[in-house]
Amino acid sequence: MYLMGSFPVPLTDRQQGELARLKATMHSFNLELVSQENIVRGQVALAYRKVLNARENIRRYQDSVLDQSKKVAELGRESYKLGQTDITSALTAQQANIQVRNLYLTKC
């Protein structure tokens, strides 16, 4: 009487398929990490450019626009006092000055 049986012996199976799948998954995660880093770098660069532009706008307003607007409003007021223009012109100049100052404050 003979009894036969077979069962797998893990001598030749080194789970190469599982290792290949895990390597591919790790490679995919590394590529995703690089992608996320590039997105963050792009967002930081964009935010930095926006800050530089905002600073330039604020500097331009402080250097010239605010002073010019104030002078125009003062000239409108003085010309009204001297009787050269009517009240509408003086009020329009004052209103324009206020609008410029409000625009400056919204950009700050």
PDB file of N, CA and C in Angstrom:
ATOM      1  N   MET A   1       0.828  -1.148   0.000  1.00  0.00           N
ATOM      2  CA  MET A   1       0.000   0.000   0.000  1.00  0.00           C
ATOM      3  C   MET A   1       0.902   1.250   0.000  1.00  0.00           C
ATOM      4  N   TYR A   2       0.584   2.140  -0.919  1.00  0.00           N
ATOM      5  CA  TYR A   2       1.331   3.392  -1.074  1.00  0.00           C
ATOM      6  C   TYR A   2       0.435   4.586  -0.794  1.00  0.00           C
ATOM      7  N   LEU A   3       0.981   5.523  -0.186  1.00  0.00           N
ATOM      8  CA  LEU A   3       0.267   6.761   0.102  1.00  0.00           C
ATOM      9  C   LEU A   3       1.061   7.920  -0.514  1.00  0.00           C
ATOM     10  N   MET A   4       0.391   8.703  -1.344  1.00  0.00           N
ATOM     11  CA  MET A   4       1.043   9.823  -1.998  1.00  0.00           C
ATOM     12  C   MET A   4       0.337  11.121  -1.633  1.00  0.00           C
ATOM     13  N   GLY A   5       1.098  12.162  -1.603  1.00  0.00           N
ATOM     14  CA  GLY A   5       0.544  13.480  -1.322  1.00  0.00           C
ATOM     15  C   GLY A   5       1.495  14.555  -1.829  1.00  0.00           C
ATOM     16  N   SER A   6       0.959  15.717  -2.057  1.00  0.00           N
ATOM     17  CA  SER A   6       1.812  16.832  -2.486  1.00  0.00           C
ATOM     18  C   SER A   6       1.410  18.080  -1.708  1.00  0.00           C
ATOM     19  N   PHE A   7       2.360  18.829  -1.431  1.00  0.00           N
ATOM     20  CA  PHE A   7       2.118  20.100  -0.767  1.00  0.00           C
ATOM     21  C   PHE A   7       3.227  21.057  -1.202  1.00  0.00           C
ATOM     22  N   PRO A   8       2.893  22.356  -1.281  1.00  0.00           N
ATOM     23  CA  PRO A   8       3.897  23.317  -1.774  1.00  0.00           C
ATOM     24  C   PRO A   8       4.994  23.551  -0.741  1.00  0.00           C
ATOM     25  N   VAL A   9       6.176  23.568  -1.233  1.00  0.00           N
ATOM     26  CA  VAL A   9       7.334  23.835  -0.382  1.00  0.00           C
ATOM     27  C   VAL A   9       7.863  25.220  -0.799  1.00  0.00           C
ATOM     28  N   PRO A  10       7.983  26.155   0.136  1.00  0.00           N
ATOM     29  CA  PRO A  10       8.366  27.524  -0.211  1.00  0.00           C
ATOM     30  C   PRO A  10       9.857  27.698  -0.507  1.00  0.00           C
ATOM     31  N   LEU A  11      10.500  26.669  -1.018  1.00  0.00           N
ATOM     32  CA  LEU A  11      11.923  26.790  -1.317  1.00  0.00           C
ATOM     33  C   LEU A  11      12.160  27.629  -2.580  1.00  0.00           C
ATOM     34  N   THR A  12      11.266  27.526  -3.537  1.00  0.00           N
ATOM     35  CA  THR A  12      11.472  28.251  -4.797  1.00  0.00           C
ATOM     36  C   THR A  12      10.605  29.508  -4.886  1.00  0.00           C
ATOM     37  N   ASP A  13       9.564  29.601  -4.082  1.00  0.00           N
ATOM     38  CA  ASP A  13       8.688  30.776  -4.117  1.00  0.00           C
ATOM     39  C   ASP A  13       9.241  31.849  -3.197  1.00  0.00           C
ATOM     40  N   ARG A  14       9.780  32.909  -3.791  1.00  0.00           N
ATOM     41  CA  ARG A  14      10.335  33.991  -3.000  1.00  0.00           C
ATOM     42  C   ARG A  14       9.415  35.223  -3.056  1.00  0.00           C
ATOM     43  N   GLN A  15       8.198  35.043  -3.432  1.00  0.00           N
ATOM     44  CA  GLN A  15       7.172  36.084  -3.507  1.00  0.00           C
ATOM     45  C   GLN A  15       7.645  37.273  -4.338  1.00  0.00           C
ATOM     46  N   GLN A  16       8.190  36.987  -5.494  1.00  0.00           N
ATOM     47  CA  GLN A  16       8.705  38.031  -6.379  1.00  0.00           C
ATOM     48  C   GLN A  16       7.578  38.939  -6.877  1.00  0.00           C
ATOM     49  N   GLY A  17       6.417  38.389  -7.090  1.00  0.00           N
ATOM     50  CA  GLY A  17       5.283  39.209  -7.533  1.00  0.00           C
ATOM     51  C   GLY A  17       4.881  40.237  -6.487  1.00  0.00           C
ATOM     52  N   GLU A  18       4.851  39.842  -5.254  1.00  0.00           N
ATOM     53  CA  GLU A  18       4.501  40.739  -4.156  1.00  0.00           C
ATOM     54  C   GLU A  18       5.566  41.819  -3.989  1.00  0.00           C
ATOM     55  N   LEU A  19       6.827  41.443  -4.109  1.00  0.00           N
ATOM     56  CA  LEU A  19       7.911  42.423  -4.014  1.00  0.00           C
ATOM     57  C   LEU A  19       7.844  43.430  -5.156  1.00  0.00           C
ATOM     58  N   ALA A  20       7.554  42.966  -6.352  1.00  0.00           N
ATOM     59  CA  ALA A  20       7.444  43.873  -7.497  1.00  0.00           C
ATOM     60  C   ALA A  20       6.273  44.838  -7.310  1.00  0.00           C
ATOM     61  N   ARG A  21       5.163  44.333  -6.786  1.00  0.00           N
ATOM     62  CA  ARG A  21       4.000  45.197  -6.545  1.00  0.00           C
ATOM     63  C   ARG A  21       4.325  46.260  -5.497  1.00  0.00           C
ATOM     64  N   LEU A  22       5.002  45.876  -4.429  1.00  0.00           N
ATOM     65  CA  LEU A  22       5.364  46.837  -3.385  1.00  0.00           C
ATOM     66  C   LEU A  22       6.381  47.871  -3.885  1.00  0.00           C
ATOM     67  N   LYS A  23       7.330  47.447  -4.721  1.00  0.00           N
ATOM     68  CA  LYS A  23       8.281  48.397  -5.305  1.00  0.00           C
ATOM     69  C   LYS A  23       7.562  49.399  -6.207  1.00  0.00           C
ATOM     70  N   ALA A  24       6.613  48.905  -6.986  1.00  0.00           N
ATOM     71  CA  ALA A  24       5.854  49.798  -7.859  1.00  0.00           C
ATOM     72  C   ALA A  24       5.018  50.775  -7.038  1.00  0.00           C
ATOM     73  N   THR A  25       4.433  50.299  -5.948  1.00  0.00           N
ATOM     74  CA  THR A  25       3.651  51.177  -5.070  1.00  0.00           C
ATOM     75  C   THR A  25       4.555  52.232  -4.437  1.00  0.00           C
ATOM     76  N   MET A  26       5.732  51.831  -3.988  1.00  0.00           N
ATOM     77  CA  MET A  26       6.665  52.775  -3.383  1.00  0.00           C
ATOM     78  C   MET A  26       7.113  53.809  -4.424  1.00  0.00           C
ATOM     79  N   HIS A  27       7.378  53.380  -5.649  1.00  0.00           N
ATOM     80  CA  HIS A  27       7.755  54.304  -6.705  1.00  0.00           C
ATOM     81  C   HIS A  27       6.626  55.296  -6.982  1.00  0.00           C
ATOM     82  N   SER A  28       5.406  54.810  -6.998  1.00  0.00           N
ATOM     83  CA  SER A  28       4.243  55.673  -7.217  1.00  0.00           C
ATOM     84  C   SER A  28       4.109  56.706  -6.098  1.00  0.00           C
ATOM     85  N   PHE A  29       4.321  56.283  -4.849  1.00  0.00           N
ATOM     86  CA  PHE A  29       4.251  57.221  -3.726  1.00  0.00           C
ATOM     87  C   PHE A  29       5.369  58.268  -3.805  1.00  0.00           C
ATOM     88  N   ASN A  30       6.554  57.860  -4.228  1.00  0.00           N
ATOM     89  CA  ASN A  30       7.660  58.817  -4.375  1.00  0.00           C
ATOM     90  C   ASN A  30       7.345  59.844  -5.461  1.00  0.00           C
ATOM     91  N   LEU A  31       6.761  59.406  -6.572  1.00  0.00           N
ATOM     92  CA  LEU A  31       6.379  60.338  -7.627  1.00  0.00           C
ATOM     93  C   LEU A  31       5.290  61.290  -7.155  1.00  0.00           C
ATOM     94  N   GLU A  32       4.354  60.776  -6.374  1.00  0.00           N
ATOM     95  CA  GLU A  32       3.291  61.635  -5.828  1.00  0.00           C
ATOM     96  C   GLU A  32       3.872  62.658  -4.863  1.00  0.00           C
ATOM     97  N   LEU A  33       4.856  62.257  -4.078  1.00  0.00           N
ATOM     98  CA  LEU A  33       5.522  63.179  -3.153  1.00  0.00           C
ATOM     99  C   LEU A  33       6.221  64.300  -3.923  1.00  0.00           C
ATOM    100  N   VAL A  34       6.924  63.960  -4.979  1.00  0.00           N
ATOM    101  CA  VAL A  34       7.595  64.966  -5.800  1.00  0.00           C
ATOM    102  C   VAL A  34       6.563  65.902  -6.420  1.00  0.00           C
ATOM    103  N   SER A  35       5.452  65.341  -6.866  1.00  0.00           N
ATOM    104  CA  SER A  35       4.387  66.151  -7.453  1.00  0.00           C
ATOM    105  C   SER A  35       3.831  67.141  -6.433  1.00  0.00           C
ATOM    106  N   GLN A  36       3.569  66.685  -5.231  1.00  0.00           N
ATOM    107  CA  GLN A  36       3.056  67.560  -4.182  1.00  0.00           C
ATOM    108  C   GLN A  36       4.074  68.649  -3.829  1.00  0.00           C
ATOM    109  N   GLU A  37       5.365  68.291  -3.790  1.00  0.00           N
ATOM    110  CA  GLU A  37       6.396  69.285  -3.513  1.00  0.00           C
ATOM    111  C   GLU A  37       6.414  70.359  -4.597  1.00  0.00           C
ATOM    112  N   ASN A  38       6.268  69.954  -5.849  1.00  0.00           N
ATOM    113  CA  ASN A  38       6.243  70.922  -6.949  1.00  0.00           C
ATOM    114  C   ASN A  38       5.026  71.837  -6.853  1.00  0.00           C
ATOM    115  N   ILE A  39       3.889  71.299  -6.475  1.00  0.00           N
ATOM    116  CA  ILE A  39       2.681  72.114  -6.310  1.00  0.00           C
ATOM    117  C   ILE A  39       2.886  73.143  -5.197  1.00  0.00           C
ATOM    118  N   VAL A  40       3.458  72.708  -4.088  1.00  0.00           N
ATOM    119  CA  VAL A  40       3.698  73.620  -2.963  1.00  0.00           C
ATOM    120  C   VAL A  40       4.695  74.697  -3.365  1.00  0.00           C
ATOM    121  N   ARG A  41       5.762  74.319  -4.069  1.00  0.00           N
ATOM    122  CA  ARG A  41       6.738  75.318  -4.525  1.00  0.00           C
ATOM    123  C   ARG A  41       6.077  76.347  -5.430  1.00  0.00           C
ATOM    124  N   GLY A  42       5.222  75.884  -6.332  1.00  0.00           N
ATOM    125  CA  GLY A  42       4.522  76.798  -7.222  1.00  0.00           C
ATOM    126  C   GLY A  42       3.615  77.753  -6.466  1.00  0.00           C
ATOM    127  N   GLN A  43       2.903  77.237  -5.475  1.00  0.00           N
ATOM    128  CA  GLN A  43       2.009  78.084  -4.691  1.00  0.00           C
ATOM    129  C   GLN A  43       2.788  79.107  -3.870  1.00  0.00           C
ATOM    130  N   VAL A  44       3.922  78.693  -3.319  1.00  0.00           N
ATOM    131  CA  VAL A  44       4.746  79.626  -2.540  1.00  0.00           C
ATOM    132  C   VAL A  44       5.316  80.706  -3.455  1.00  0.00           C
ATOM    133  N   ALA A  45       5.780  80.318  -4.642  1.00  0.00           N
ATOM    134  CA  ALA A  45       6.324  81.303  -5.583  1.00  0.00           C
ATOM    135  C   ALA A  45       5.240  82.293  -6.013  1.00  0.00           C
ATOM    136  N   LEU A  46       4.028  81.799  -6.257  1.00  0.00           N
ATOM    137  CA  LEU A  46       2.931  82.688  -6.640  1.00  0.00           C
ATOM    138  C   LEU A  46       2.586  83.654  -5.511  1.00  0.00           C
ATOM    139  N   ALA A  47       2.532  83.144  -4.285  1.00  0.00           N
ATOM    140  CA  ALA A  47       2.234  84.011  -3.140  1.00  0.00           C
ATOM    141  C   ALA A  47       3.332  85.059  -2.959  1.00  0.00           C
ATOM    142  N   TYR A  48       4.572  84.677  -3.173  1.00  0.00           N
ATOM    143  CA  TYR A  48       5.684  85.630  -3.040  1.00  0.00           C
ATOM    144  C   TYR A  48       5.580  86.720  -4.102  1.00  0.00           C
ATOM    145  N   ARG A  49       5.263  86.336  -5.337  1.00  0.00           N
ATOM    146  CA  ARG A  49       5.092  87.342  -6.391  1.00  0.00           C
ATOM    147  C   ARG A  49       3.936  88.280  -6.070  1.00  0.00           C
ATOM    148  N   LYS A  50       2.851  87.749  -5.507  1.00  0.00           N
ATOM    149  CA  LYS A  50       1.720  88.601  -5.120  1.00  0.00           C
ATOM    150  C   LYS A  50       2.132  89.589  -4.036  1.00  0.00           C
ATOM    151  N   VAL A  51       2.936  89.147  -3.079  1.00  0.00           N
ATOM    152  CA  VAL A  51       3.404  90.042  -2.017  1.00  0.00           C
ATOM    153  C   VAL A  51       4.286  91.142  -2.605  1.00  0.00           C
ATOM    154  N   LEU A  52       5.181  90.763  -3.519  1.00  0.00           N
ATOM    155  CA  LEU A  52       6.037  91.771  -4.147  1.00  0.00           C
ATOM    156  C   LEU A  52       5.216  92.781  -4.930  1.00  0.00           C
ATOM    157  N   ASN A  53       4.211  92.322  -5.669  1.00  0.00           N
ATOM    158  CA  ASN A  53       3.349  93.236  -6.417  1.00  0.00           C
ATOM    159  C   ASN A  53       2.574  94.161  -5.489  1.00  0.00           C
ATOM    160  N   ALA A  54       2.076  93.602  -4.397  1.00  0.00           N
ATOM    161  CA  ALA A  54       1.330  94.421  -3.434  1.00  0.00           C
ATOM    162  C   ALA A  54       2.233  95.480  -2.818  1.00  0.00           C
ATOM    163  N   ARG A  55       3.454  95.090  -2.476  1.00  0.00           N
ATOM    164  CA  ARG A  55       4.406  96.065  -1.917  1.00  0.00           C
ATOM    165  C   ARG A  55       4.702  97.177  -2.921  1.00  0.00           C
ATOM    166  N   GLU A  56       4.852  96.798  -4.185  1.00  0.00           N
ATOM    167  CA  GLU A  56       5.127  97.798  -5.222  1.00  0.00           C
ATOM    168  C   GLU A  56       3.945  98.755  -5.376  1.00  0.00           C
ATOM    169  N   ASN A  57       2.730  98.211  -5.362  1.00  0.00           N
ATOM    170  CA  ASN A  57       1.541  99.068  -5.449  1.00  0.00           C
ATOM    171  C   ASN A  57       1.449 100.023  -4.263  1.00  0.00           C
ATOM    172  N   ILE A  58       1.713  99.518  -3.076  1.00  0.00           N
ATOM    173  CA  ILE A  58       1.663 100.349  -1.873  1.00  0.00           C
ATOM    174  C   ILE A  58       2.730 101.439  -1.942  1.00  0.00           C
ATOM    175  N   ARG A  59       3.943 101.068  -2.383  1.00  0.00           N
ATOM    176  CA  ARG A  59       5.012 102.056  -2.499  1.00  0.00           C
ATOM    177  C   ARG A  59       4.645 103.141  -3.507  1.00  0.00           C
ATOM    178  N   ARG A  60       4.062 102.713  -4.635  1.00  0.00           N
ATOM    179  CA  ARG A  60       3.673 103.685  -5.656  1.00  0.00           C
ATOM    180  C   ARG A  60       2.603 104.630  -5.116  1.00  0.00           C
ATOM    181  N   TYR A  61       1.633 104.086  -4.402  1.00  0.00           N
ATOM    182  CA  TYR A  61       0.597 104.941  -3.808  1.00  0.00           C
ATOM    183  C   TYR A  61       1.210 105.917  -2.813  1.00  0.00           C
ATOM    184  N   GLN A  62       2.093 105.416  -1.962  1.00  0.00           N
ATOM    185  CA  GLN A  62       2.676 106.282  -0.940  1.00  0.00           C
ATOM    186  C   GLN A  62       3.582 107.346  -1.548  1.00  0.00           C
ATOM    187  N   ASP A  63       4.296 106.986  -2.600  1.00  0.00           N
ATOM    188  CA  ASP A  63       5.249 107.930  -3.191  1.00  0.00           C
ATOM    189  C   ASP A  63       4.581 109.016  -4.024  1.00  0.00           C
ATOM    190  N   SER A  64       3.560 108.665  -4.768  1.00  0.00           N
ATOM    191  CA  SER A  64       3.053 109.674  -5.698  1.00  0.00           C
ATOM    192  C   SER A  64       1.539 109.845  -5.678  1.00  0.00           C
ATOM    193  N   VAL A  65       0.797 108.784  -5.730  1.00  0.00           N
ATOM    194  CA  VAL A  65      -0.649 108.890  -5.941  1.00  0.00           C
ATOM    195  C   VAL A  65      -1.345 109.609  -4.794  1.00  0.00           C
ATOM    196  N   LEU A  66      -1.012 109.256  -3.566  1.00  0.00           N
ATOM    197  CA  LEU A  66      -1.672 109.895  -2.423  1.00  0.00           C
ATOM    198  C   LEU A  66      -1.361 111.393  -2.354  1.00  0.00           C
ATOM    199  N   ASP A  67      -0.097 111.729  -2.584  1.00  0.00           N
ATOM    200  CA  ASP A  67       0.275 113.150  -2.546  1.00  0.00           C
ATOM    201  C   ASP A  67      -0.409 113.941  -3.653  1.00  0.00           C
ATOM    202  N   GLN A  68      -0.434 113.376  -4.849  1.00  0.00           N
ATOM    203  CA  GLN A  68      -1.079 114.067  -5.962  1.00  0.00           C
ATOM    204  C   GLN A  68      -2.574 114.247  -5.716  1.00  0.00           C
ATOM    205  N   SER A  69      -3.187 113.213  -5.201  1.00  0.00           N
ATOM    206  CA  SER A  69      -4.623 113.283  -4.919  1.00  0.00           C
ATOM    207  C   SER A  69      -4.913 114.353  -3.864  1.00  0.00           C
ATOM    208  N   LYS A  70      -4.064 114.408  -2.849  1.00  0.00           N
ATOM    209  CA  LYS A  70      -4.248 115.417  -1.799  1.00  0.00           C
ATOM    210  C   LYS A  70      -4.074 116.827  -2.361  1.00  0.00           C
ATOM    211  N   LYS A  71      -3.091 116.997  -3.231  1.00  0.00           N
ATOM    212  CA  LYS A  71      -2.868 118.312  -3.839  1.00  0.00           C
ATOM    213  C   LYS A  71      -4.045 118.737  -4.703  1.00  0.00           C
ATOM    214  N   VAL A  72      -4.595 117.799  -5.458  1.00  0.00           N
ATOM    215  CA  VAL A  72      -5.748 118.123  -6.309  1.00  0.00           C
ATOM    216  C   VAL A  72      -6.940 118.541  -5.452  1.00  0.00           C
ATOM    217  N   ALA A  73      -7.166 117.823  -4.351  1.00  0.00           N
ATOM    218  CA  ALA A  73      -8.274 118.180  -3.465  1.00  0.00           C
ATOM    219  C   ALA A  73      -8.050 119.558  -2.840  1.00  0.00           C
ATOM    220  N   GLU A  74      -6.812 119.847  -2.449  1.00  0.00           N
ATOM    221  CA  GLU A  74      -6.505 121.166  -1.865  1.00  0.00           C
ATOM    222  C   GLU A  74      -6.673 122.275  -2.904  1.00  0.00           C
ATOM    223  N   LEU A  75      -6.231 122.028  -4.130  1.00  0.00           N
ATOM    224  CA  LEU A  75      -6.397 123.025  -5.187  1.00  0.00           C
ATOM    225  C   LEU A  75      -7.870 123.274  -5.494  1.00  0.00           C
ATOM    226  N   GLY A  76      -8.662 122.218  -5.475  1.00  0.00           N
ATOM    227  CA  GLY A  76     -10.105 122.389  -5.681  1.00  0.00           C
ATOM    228  C   GLY A  76     -10.731 123.223  -4.585  1.00  0.00           C
ATOM    229  N   ARG A  77     -10.315 122.971  -3.350  1.00  0.00           N
ATOM    230  CA  ARG A  77     -10.838 123.732  -2.215  1.00  0.00           C
ATOM    231  C   ARG A  77     -10.389 125.203  -2.292  1.00  0.00           C
ATOM    232  N   GLU A  78      -9.122 125.430  -2.621  1.00  0.00           N
ATOM    233  CA  GLU A  78      -8.610 126.799  -2.729  1.00  0.00           C
ATOM    234  C   GLU A  78      -9.268 127.562  -3.881  1.00  0.00           C
ATOM    235  N   SER A  79      -9.458 126.882  -5.013  1.00  0.00           N
ATOM    236  CA  SER A  79     -10.097 127.564  -6.138  1.00  0.00           C
ATOM    237  C   SER A  79     -11.546 127.911  -5.812  1.00  0.00           C
ATOM    238  N   TYR A  80     -12.200 127.084  -5.001  1.00  0.00           N
ATOM    239  CA  TYR A  80     -13.572 127.416  -4.574  1.00  0.00           C
ATOM    240  C   TYR A  80     -13.547 128.623  -3.631  1.00  0.00           C
ATOM    241  N   LYS A  81     -12.569 128.640  -2.707  1.00  0.00           N
ATOM    242  CA  LYS A  81     -12.476 129.761  -1.768  1.00  0.00           C
ATOM    243  C   LYS A  81     -12.216 131.080  -2.495  1.00  0.00           C
ATOM    244  N   LEU A  82     -11.430 131.004  -3.552  1.00  0.00           N
ATOM    245  CA  LEU A  82     -11.113 132.217  -4.306  1.00  0.00           C
ATOM    246  C   LEU A  82     -12.205 132.592  -5.301  1.00  0.00           C
ATOM    247  N   GLY A  83     -13.210 131.728  -5.440  1.00  0.00           N
ATOM    248  CA  GLY A  83     -14.329 132.021  -6.316  1.00  0.00           C
ATOM    249  C   GLY A  83     -14.087 131.677  -7.782  1.00  0.00           C
ATOM    250  N   GLN A  84     -13.058 130.896  -8.060  1.00  0.00           N
ATOM    251  CA  GLN A  84     -12.757 130.544  -9.439  1.00  0.00           C
ATOM    252  C   GLN A  84     -13.603 129.379  -9.947  1.00  0.00           C
ATOM    253  N   THR A  85     -14.031 128.512  -9.040  1.00  0.00           N
ATOM    254  CA  THR A  85     -14.878 127.366  -9.425  1.00  0.00           C
ATOM    255  C   THR A  85     -16.074 127.297  -8.499  1.00  0.00           C
ATOM    256  N   ASP A  86     -17.007 126.463  -8.884  1.00  0.00           N
ATOM    257  CA  ASP A  86     -18.186 126.284  -8.037  1.00  0.00           C
ATOM    258  C   ASP A  86     -17.942 125.156  -7.037  1.00  0.00           C
ATOM    259  N   ILE A  87     -18.897 124.948  -6.160  1.00  0.00           N
ATOM    260  CA  ILE A  87     -18.782 123.941  -5.100  1.00  0.00           C
ATOM    261  C   ILE A  87     -18.724 122.524  -5.660  1.00  0.00           C
ATOM    262  N   THR A  88     -19.357 122.319  -6.809  1.00  0.00           N
ATOM    263  CA  THR A  88     -19.385 120.971  -7.404  1.00  0.00           C
ATOM    264  C   THR A  88     -17.977 120.505  -7.757  1.00  0.00           C
ATOM    265  N   SER A  89     -17.174 121.366  -8.312  1.00  0.00           N
ATOM    266  CA  SER A  89     -15.790 121.002  -8.669  1.00  0.00           C
ATOM    267  C   SER A  89     -14.970 120.685  -7.426  1.00  0.00           C
ATOM    268  N   ALA A  90     -15.137 121.483  -6.399  1.00  0.00           N
ATOM    269  CA  ALA A  90     -14.391 121.247  -5.156  1.00  0.00           C
ATOM    270  C   ALA A  90     -14.820 119.932  -4.517  1.00  0.00           C
ATOM    271  N   LEU A  91     -16.126 119.660  -4.519  1.00  0.00           N
ATOM    272  CA  LEU A  91     -16.607 118.397  -3.941  1.00  0.00           C
ATOM    273  C   LEU A  91     -16.175 117.193  -4.768  1.00  0.00           C
ATOM    274  N   THR A  92     -16.138 117.345  -6.086  1.00  0.00           N
ATOM    275  CA  THR A  92     -15.690 116.256  -6.952  1.00  0.00           C
ATOM    276  C   THR A  92     -14.223 115.927  -6.693  1.00  0.00           C
ATOM    277  N   ALA A  93     -13.397 116.953  -6.531  1.00  0.00           N
ATOM    278  CA  ALA A  93     -11.980 116.740  -6.230  1.00  0.00           C
ATOM    279  C   ALA A  93     -11.816 116.070  -4.871  1.00  0.00           C
ATOM    280  N   GLN A  94     -12.601 116.500  -3.898  1.00  0.00           N
ATOM    281  CA  GLN A  94     -12.535 115.889  -2.564  1.00  0.00           C
ATOM    282  C   GLN A  94     -12.999 114.438  -2.604  1.00  0.00           C
ATOM    283  N   GLN A  95     -14.059 114.176  -3.353  1.00  0.00           N
ATOM    284  CA  GLN A  95     -14.570 112.806  -3.475  1.00  0.00           C
ATOM    285  C   GLN A  95     -13.540 111.911  -4.161  1.00  0.00           C
ATOM    286  N   ALA A  96     -12.871 112.418  -5.190  1.00  0.00           N
ATOM    287  CA  ALA A  96     -11.828 111.642  -5.866  1.00  0.00           C
ATOM    288  C   ALA A  96     -10.677 111.337  -4.906  1.00  0.00           C
ATOM    289  N   ASN A  97     -10.328 112.297  -4.059  1.00  0.00           N
ATOM    290  CA  ASN A  97      -9.285 112.085  -3.058  1.00  0.00           C
ATOM    291  C   ASN A  97      -9.685 110.973  -2.092  1.00  0.00           C
ATOM    292  N   ILE A  98     -10.919 110.991  -1.660  1.00  0.00           N
ATOM    293  CA  ILE A  98     -11.406 109.953  -0.736  1.00  0.00           C
ATOM    294  C   ILE A  98     -11.392 108.588  -1.407  1.00  0.00           C
ATOM    295  N   GLN A  99     -11.783 108.533  -2.660  1.00  0.00           N
ATOM    296  CA  GLN A  99     -11.779 107.254  -3.381  1.00  0.00           C
ATOM    297  C   GLN A  99     -10.364 106.705  -3.542  1.00  0.00           C
ATOM    298  N   VAL A 100      -9.412 107.575  -3.831  1.00  0.00           N
ATOM    299  CA  VAL A 100      -8.023 107.136  -3.952  1.00  0.00           C
ATOM    300  C   VAL A 100      -7.521 106.612  -2.619  1.00  0.00           C
ATOM    301  N   ARG A 101      -7.841 107.287  -1.543  1.00  0.00           N
ATOM    302  CA  ARG A 101      -7.409 106.822  -0.218  1.00  0.00           C
ATOM    303  C   ARG A 101      -8.073 105.492   0.153  1.00  0.00           C
ATOM    304  N   ASN A 102      -9.337 105.334  -0.174  1.00  0.00           N
ATOM    305  CA  ASN A 102     -10.016 104.065   0.088  1.00  0.00           C
ATOM    306  C   ASN A 102      -9.399 102.929  -0.729  1.00  0.00           C
ATOM    307  N   LEU A 103      -9.065 103.198  -1.981  1.00  0.00           N
ATOM    308  CA  LEU A 103      -8.415 102.198  -2.822  1.00  0.00           C
ATOM    309  C   LEU A 103      -7.066 101.821  -2.256  1.00  0.00           C
ATOM    310  N   TYR A 104      -6.337 102.794  -1.753  1.00  0.00           N
ATOM    311  CA  TYR A 104      -5.048 102.534  -1.114  1.00  0.00           C
ATOM    312  C   TYR A 104      -5.230 101.626   0.105  1.00  0.00           C
ATOM    313  N   LEU A 105      -6.228 101.917   0.915  1.00  0.00           N
ATOM    314  CA  LEU A 105      -6.450 101.106   2.113  1.00  0.00           C
ATOM    315  C   LEU A 105      -6.874  99.685   1.778  1.00  0.00           C
ATOM    316  N   THR A 106      -7.617  99.497   0.699  1.00  0.00           N
ATOM    317  CA  THR A 106      -7.998  98.135   0.314  1.00  0.00           C
ATOM    318  C   THR A 106      -6.816  97.349  -0.219  1.00  0.00           C
ATOM    319  N   LYS A 107      -5.812  98.026  -0.766  1.00  0.00           N
ATOM    320  CA  LYS A 107      -4.625  97.336  -1.285  1.00  0.00           C
ATOM    321  C   LYS A 107      -3.637  97.011  -0.183  1.00  0.00           C
ATOM    322  N   CYS A 108      -3.743  97.696   0.954  1.00  0.00           N
ATOM    323  CA  CYS A 108      -2.818  97.424   2.058  1.00  0.00           C
ATOM    324  C   CYS A 108      -3.120  96.136   2.681  1.00  0.00           C
TER     325      CYS A 108
END
